[in-house]
Every structure is written in structure tokens, then in C-alpha cells.
């Protein structure tokens, strides 16, 4: 059996849903699981709804809820008729009345707790899969609609819950069935705690869900259907000359995803890697294009792709006490550990350490603790440029071409040589896009090569 995951743009309207189901039809005979995201823009609407509730903005919250409901009914009407339309409406109504109750409750209490937030954020997937279910029934297919919250088991880290793999694996076994010649449909992005409280896996998490289901079911392939021709040499929205990459290794794809290539969620790769399940990334609007195959080995070496991630902060700790002292780095990392902050890049000298972290949180508690070890400098609005490819840094001429491409961009920190497949460096956020374009031009523009 195969897992087919369709992203937000692949289920955003009647035409896209028809295209998605045409693709699904090709895998019907072997059994399949269709994993779907919320319709494009809906999770963002739900984020706005949560913000409105946090600010007690009742009219805005009600408007958002109404427009979300309206959009789903319109799309449902485009894909189903008669009894299937009625069944779809009934199911949409159930989910919408749950959302209504959550909205009403938080307005009454003037409180939108993390639990309420996750229940609302995950509603988009429940709504989109209801429409897909009705559309599949309309095609006359044997169809089952599952609730991912019964299978994906997580901890209680609301907003970005961590998956409890043994519990998830156990829940899927024998209960999530994907018979031949039928369509099983399930939501990406959502799960629940062991006590059954709804959680979400973090933005873009539907890819991760697809990989988890694929791993638990022993799928022969996981297909990620999106709006571009696979993984490209860089983000095609930023650089129009980006080209599709036919083959890439799991390790390279994971680095790219981690450092900003939104096309696949970073955690996707892990469950697939462990079971050596190939992952295909393809374009719903251009299904005949081969897209990208992610697998253990991939032909070719050298620079494969460039990713960029904004929203990075560089924290530097300097102290003369570091001179010839051991245990200093451990103490610094202990502090990051206690603050539950994950470290991305590190550069050290004899008297100072620079560390990059994602700019999501208030770093003042971290800084206060670090100040006990030395002077602390915090540089916000930074970005990481990440070049990925087998042995990417082993050729000096390649490295010099990278930095010659951006002679006027100040480079703050370089990480080279710790991994065979990654060369990363930090620039100011305002220099990110032009750095990526300039390097891309040097390596991938046919006129320059
Ligand atoms: P989906 O809703 O299908 O999950 P996403 O919007 O999450 O789709 O991811 C697809 C988008 O990822 C593309 O439209 C593209 O702009 C962006 N992207 C960023 N980096 C890359 C890359 N290296 N290759 C392809 N797409 C990329
Ligand atoms: N709908 C969720 C999001 O927009 C999950 C996903 O699309 O992967 O983040
Ligand atoms: Mg995505």
C-alpha cells in the first residue's frame, strides 16, 4: 500500500480536489491512505481566530468562524451531490458546532487555553477530510474516513506536540485499515494525548503525519503531493530559476527542510528513513513530472540545493575564564538545555562561543543565566544560508565561489566541516534573499556554468 499526502493547495477548491482524486485513482488497486492538510489558508485563518479569542475580539472571531464555514460548504457543494452532499453537510456541521462551542467557551471565560488553541488549530484538517470523503463517495468508491486523533499519540506540548511512537504504532496496528480497491482518508497535523486531548504537530506537520502512518503501516512508498515539481534547487517563490532535483538523499532533504525549505517538514524524513521507505515529492497540478525521489542513496555529488531561514538569533558568550579551562562548553550547553532551547549552529574561539537559536521565544531568562559565565551579546534579525550536497565543502574552489558570489554581504558565522553534506553561514536577515539568489546564480544558472 502507499500513503498519499495532499497539502493545502492540493485540496483548496473543487478543481484541486478533483485533480487529487484523479491521482488517488491510480493507486486504488493496491490499497492506500490519503492524508490531507487543511485547505490552503485555513490554518492561518484559525491562527487569526485564536488571536482574536486571546484579545477578546468577539465580532472578529465570529466573522472568521463564519467565513471558514462558508468556504467549506461552497467547496463541498462543488464536489458532492444528493445523499453524499447531505452526508458531507452533516459531518461538517458536527465539526463546526464543536468549533462554535470552543469559541463560545473561550469568549465566556475570556481565556483561550493551549488545549482550546490546539483543538481549534486542528479543525481545518477535520473539515477538509470531510469534503474529500464526500468527494470520494461521489466517485462511487469504497471509502473510510478515520480520525487521526485516535492514532497519532503525543505528549502535552500543545502547539508542537512530540509524537509517542510506541503508542502511535500500537494504535495504528490492525485498526487503521487500508483495503485494496478502497480509499482510506485521514487528517494530517493532528493527534491527541494519551488522555485523548487534541494536539497539533506544529505548522506544516501533515508531511510528518504521512510519514508516521507510512512507517506504522509498512507502506511501500510515501507520496507528498504539493504545488511545485518536487524539491527544487532553492525556493521557487524567491528565485524563479530554481530547478527541480530528481534525486536527493534523506540526509540532504532533512538538512534542507530543517534550514528552511518548506516543501517538506523536517521531521518527515525520520520515520521513513528508519524503515527505508522512499518518499516522493510531486506536483498535484503537474502529475506527469517525475518530481523528487528522496531515498537512502542518490546519484551525484556537489551542491544539490540552497535553503535560507530567517528568524535566527546569535547569542555570544565571552569570558577570559574560558582560556585553558575545561567544562566551559558543557556549562553553556547545560543552560540551553535547562531553557529547552535547541541550538542550531555553533562557532567557538578560545574565549568566546557563538550559538544560533530560533527566534521564537523571549531569550531574557537564557541571557540572565549565561551572564553568570561571562559577557553575553544577543544579535537578532539574523538568517542562516544553508548549502546542501554530498561533500559540499570538500572542494576549496567551491567554497571560494560561494563567498565570491556575495562579496558585499557581511558573514557573521560559518559552520563548515561538521557534516559532509552541509555548509551553513549566518548573515543579517536583510541580506538573506540576495545571498541565496546570488549563490544560486553562480551554481545553477546555465549561463554562468
Ligand atoms: P503544502 O501545502 O503542499 O504542504 P507547502 O507550502 O508547505 O506546501 O510547501 C510547498 C512550498 O515550499 C512551495 O510552494 C515553495 O514555495 C516552498 N519551498 C521552499 N523551498 C523549496 C524548495 N527547495 N523546493 C521546493 N519548494 C520549496
Ligand atoms: N494545516 C497545517 C498547516 O498549515 C499543517 C500542514 O498543512 O501541513 O500548518
Ligand atoms: Mg507543507
GROMACS .gro file of N, CA, C and O in nm, residues 114 153 175 260 335 391 440:
model
   28
  114UNK      N    1  -0.412   2.668   2.595
  114UNK     CA    2  -0.341   2.591   2.492
  114UNK      C    3  -0.423   2.474   2.439
  114UNK      O    4  -0.418   2.440   2.322
  153UNK      N    5  -0.048   0.953   1.875
  153UNK     CA    6  -0.045   0.979   2.019
  153UNK      C    7   0.074   1.071   2.050
  153UNK      O    8   0.184   1.049   2.000
  175UNK      N    9  -0.591  -0.145   1.330
  175UNK     CA   10  -0.712  -0.062   1.340
  175UNK      C   11  -0.724   0.037   1.226
  175UNK      O   12  -0.834   0.076   1.186
  260UNK      N   13   1.498   2.555   0.629
  260UNK     CA   14   1.404   2.648   0.568
  260UNK      C   15   1.332   2.606   0.442
  260UNK      O   16   1.245   2.678   0.397
  335UNK      N   17   2.290   2.523   3.019
  335UNK     CA   18   2.193   2.633   3.033
  335UNK      C   19   2.091   2.627   2.918
  335UNK      O   20   1.970   2.639   2.939
  391UNK      N   21   2.952   1.599   0.014
  391UNK     CA   22   3.089   1.653   0.016
  391UNK      C   23   3.094   1.799  -0.030
  391UNK      O   24   3.191   1.842  -0.093
  440UNK      N   25   2.284   3.097  -0.589
  440UNK     CA   26   2.211   3.010  -0.682
  440UNK      C   27   2.252   3.040  -0.826
  440UNK      O   28   2.273   2.948  -0.907
   0.00000   0.00000   0.00000
